[in-house]
Coordinates of C-alpha atoms in Angstrom, one line a residue:
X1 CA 5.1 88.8 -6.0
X2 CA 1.8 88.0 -5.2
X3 CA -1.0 86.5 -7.5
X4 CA -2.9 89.7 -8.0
X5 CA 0.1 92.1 -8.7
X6 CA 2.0 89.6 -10.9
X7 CA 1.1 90.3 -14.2
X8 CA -0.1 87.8 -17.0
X9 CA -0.1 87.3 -20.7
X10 CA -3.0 86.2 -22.9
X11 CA -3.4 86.7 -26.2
X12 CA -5.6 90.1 -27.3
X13 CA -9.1 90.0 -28.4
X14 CA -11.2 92.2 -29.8
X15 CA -12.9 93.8 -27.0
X16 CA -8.9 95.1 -26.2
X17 CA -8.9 97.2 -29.1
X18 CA -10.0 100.6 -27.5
X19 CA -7.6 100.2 -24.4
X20 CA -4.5 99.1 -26.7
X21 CA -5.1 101.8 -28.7
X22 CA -5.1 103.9 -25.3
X23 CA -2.1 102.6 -24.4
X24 CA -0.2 103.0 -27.6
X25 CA -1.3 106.7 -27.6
X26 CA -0.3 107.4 -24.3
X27 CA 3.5 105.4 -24.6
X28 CA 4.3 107.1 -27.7
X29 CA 3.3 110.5 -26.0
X30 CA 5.2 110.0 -23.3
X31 CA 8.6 107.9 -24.3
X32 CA 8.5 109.7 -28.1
X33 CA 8.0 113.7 -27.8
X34 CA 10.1 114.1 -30.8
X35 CA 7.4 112.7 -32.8
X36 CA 5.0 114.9 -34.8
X37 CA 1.4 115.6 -32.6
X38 CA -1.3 112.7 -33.2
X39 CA -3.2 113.4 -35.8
X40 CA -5.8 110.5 -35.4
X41 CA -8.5 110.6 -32.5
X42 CA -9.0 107.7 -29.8
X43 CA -11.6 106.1 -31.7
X44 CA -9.9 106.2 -34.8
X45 CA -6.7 104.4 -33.2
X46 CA -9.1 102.2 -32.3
X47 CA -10.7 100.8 -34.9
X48 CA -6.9 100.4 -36.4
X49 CA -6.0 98.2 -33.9
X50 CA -9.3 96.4 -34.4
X51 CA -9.0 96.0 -38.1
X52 CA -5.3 96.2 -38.8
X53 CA -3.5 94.8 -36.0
X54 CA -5.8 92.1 -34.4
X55 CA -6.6 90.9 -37.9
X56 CA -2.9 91.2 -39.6
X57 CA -1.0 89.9 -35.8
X58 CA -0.4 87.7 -33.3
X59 CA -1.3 90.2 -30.0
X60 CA -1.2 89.7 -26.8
X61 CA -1.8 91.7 -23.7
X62 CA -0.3 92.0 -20.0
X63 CA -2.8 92.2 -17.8
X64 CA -2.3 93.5 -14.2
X65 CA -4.8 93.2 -11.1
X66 CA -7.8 92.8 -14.1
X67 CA -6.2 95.8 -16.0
X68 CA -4.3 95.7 -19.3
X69 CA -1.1 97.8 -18.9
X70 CA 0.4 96.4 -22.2
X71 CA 0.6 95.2 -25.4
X72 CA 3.2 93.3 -28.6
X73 CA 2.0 92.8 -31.7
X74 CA 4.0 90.3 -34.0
X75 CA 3.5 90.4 -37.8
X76 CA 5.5 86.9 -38.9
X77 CA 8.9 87.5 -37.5
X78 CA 8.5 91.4 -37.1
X79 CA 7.7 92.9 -33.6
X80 CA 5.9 95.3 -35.0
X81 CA 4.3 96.7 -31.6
X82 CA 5.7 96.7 -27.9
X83 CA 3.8 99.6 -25.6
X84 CA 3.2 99.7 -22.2
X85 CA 1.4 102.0 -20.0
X86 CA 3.3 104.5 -19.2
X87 CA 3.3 104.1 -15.2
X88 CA 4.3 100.7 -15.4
X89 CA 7.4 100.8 -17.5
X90 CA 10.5 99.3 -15.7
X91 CA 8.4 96.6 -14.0
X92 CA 9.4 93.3 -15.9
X93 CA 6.4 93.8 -17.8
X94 CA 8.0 94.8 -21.4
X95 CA 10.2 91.4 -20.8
X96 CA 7.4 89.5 -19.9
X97 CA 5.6 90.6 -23.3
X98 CA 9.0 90.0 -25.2
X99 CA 9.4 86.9 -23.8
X100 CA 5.5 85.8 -25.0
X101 CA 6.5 87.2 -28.6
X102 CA 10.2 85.1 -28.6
X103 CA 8.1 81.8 -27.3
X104 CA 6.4 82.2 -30.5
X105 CA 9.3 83.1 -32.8
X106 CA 11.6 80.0 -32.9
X107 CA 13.8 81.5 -35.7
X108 CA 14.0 84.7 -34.3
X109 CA 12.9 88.3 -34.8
X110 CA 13.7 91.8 -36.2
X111 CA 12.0 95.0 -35.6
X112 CA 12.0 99.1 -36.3
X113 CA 13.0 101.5 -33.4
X114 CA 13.6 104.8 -33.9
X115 CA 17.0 106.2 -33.8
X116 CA 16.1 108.7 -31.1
X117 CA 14.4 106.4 -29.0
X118 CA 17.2 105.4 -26.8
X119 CA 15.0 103.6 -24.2
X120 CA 13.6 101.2 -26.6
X121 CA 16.8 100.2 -28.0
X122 CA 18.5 99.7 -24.7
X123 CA 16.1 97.8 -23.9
X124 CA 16.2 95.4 -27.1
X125 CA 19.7 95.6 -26.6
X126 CA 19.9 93.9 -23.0
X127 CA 17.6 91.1 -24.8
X128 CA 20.0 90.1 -26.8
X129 CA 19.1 92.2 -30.0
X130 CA 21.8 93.5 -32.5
X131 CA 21.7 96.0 -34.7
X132 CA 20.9 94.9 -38.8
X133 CA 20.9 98.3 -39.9
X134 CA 20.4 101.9 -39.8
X135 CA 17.8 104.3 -42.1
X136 CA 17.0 107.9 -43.1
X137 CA 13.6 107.5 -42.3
X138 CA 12.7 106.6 -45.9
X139 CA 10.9 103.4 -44.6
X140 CA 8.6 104.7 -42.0
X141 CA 6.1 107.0 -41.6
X142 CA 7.5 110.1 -39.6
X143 CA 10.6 110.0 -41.8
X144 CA 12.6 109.8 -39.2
X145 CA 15.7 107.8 -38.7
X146 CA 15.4 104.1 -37.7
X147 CA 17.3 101.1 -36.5
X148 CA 16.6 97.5 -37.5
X149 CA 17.4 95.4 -34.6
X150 CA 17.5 91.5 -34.9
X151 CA 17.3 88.8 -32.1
X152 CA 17.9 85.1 -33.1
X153 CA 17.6 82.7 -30.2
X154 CA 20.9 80.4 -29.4
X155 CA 19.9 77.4 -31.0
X156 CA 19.2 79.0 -34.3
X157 CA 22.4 80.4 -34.5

């Protein structure tokens, strides 16, 4: 690939905050219809990821021909955010992010994924992720039913 189409990781700042939280609207909109409508506005989202997530995780963004298409969030040793734009999915950029994330987590990592969400835990699986165990939907927000998926890196094991 060349320079300008090959996309690279650097860790988020707060001037992202507005296009993460575009991108995180759009991916759940368009890989999640089974979740409820959005109830909060762009700005809103906005000043979440500005506040909560840049403040509370480690975040970093793919960025694409000077565009961010991406985004993972790690809170300690839970992935606790993994979007991409939706027209760049299947493009090596998720693994590029998830590969940023496990750099940084030696012992290893768990996160949430939907039940429904088939595409996401594919994808987790091919990484190397098992499954740790399997909720109602008690635990998360939408009440619906979840998967805790673990990855522990080879020479951890």
């Amino acid at each position: 690939m060349s320079d300008d189409i090959t996309p690279r990781i650097r860790v988020a700042v707060e001037e992202d905050a507005s296009v993460v939280a575009g991108i995180h609207m759009a991916s759940r909109s368009a890989t999640m219809p089974y979740l409820p409508p959005q109830k909060r506005d762009h700005e809103q989202v906005s000043r979440w990821v500005r506040d909560v997530v840049l403040k509370r995780c480690r975040t970093w963004v793919a960025v694409r021909r000077a565009e961010t298409v991406g985004y993972a969030a790690l809170d300690g040793d839970m992935l606790d955010h993994l979007y991409l734009r939706p027209d760049v999915r299947r493009q090596g950029i998720g693994t590029l992010l998830l590969d940023e994330v496990r750099r940084h987590s030696p012992e290893g990592l768990v996160l949430h994924v939907f039940q429904q969400n088939i595409g996401a835990r594919a994808f987790y699986e091919r990484h190397g992720f098992t499954v740790l165990d399997i909720s109602d939907g008690s635990r998360n927000r939408e009440n619906l039913p979840d998967v805790t998926l673990r990855w522990t890196p080879s020479s951890a094991r």
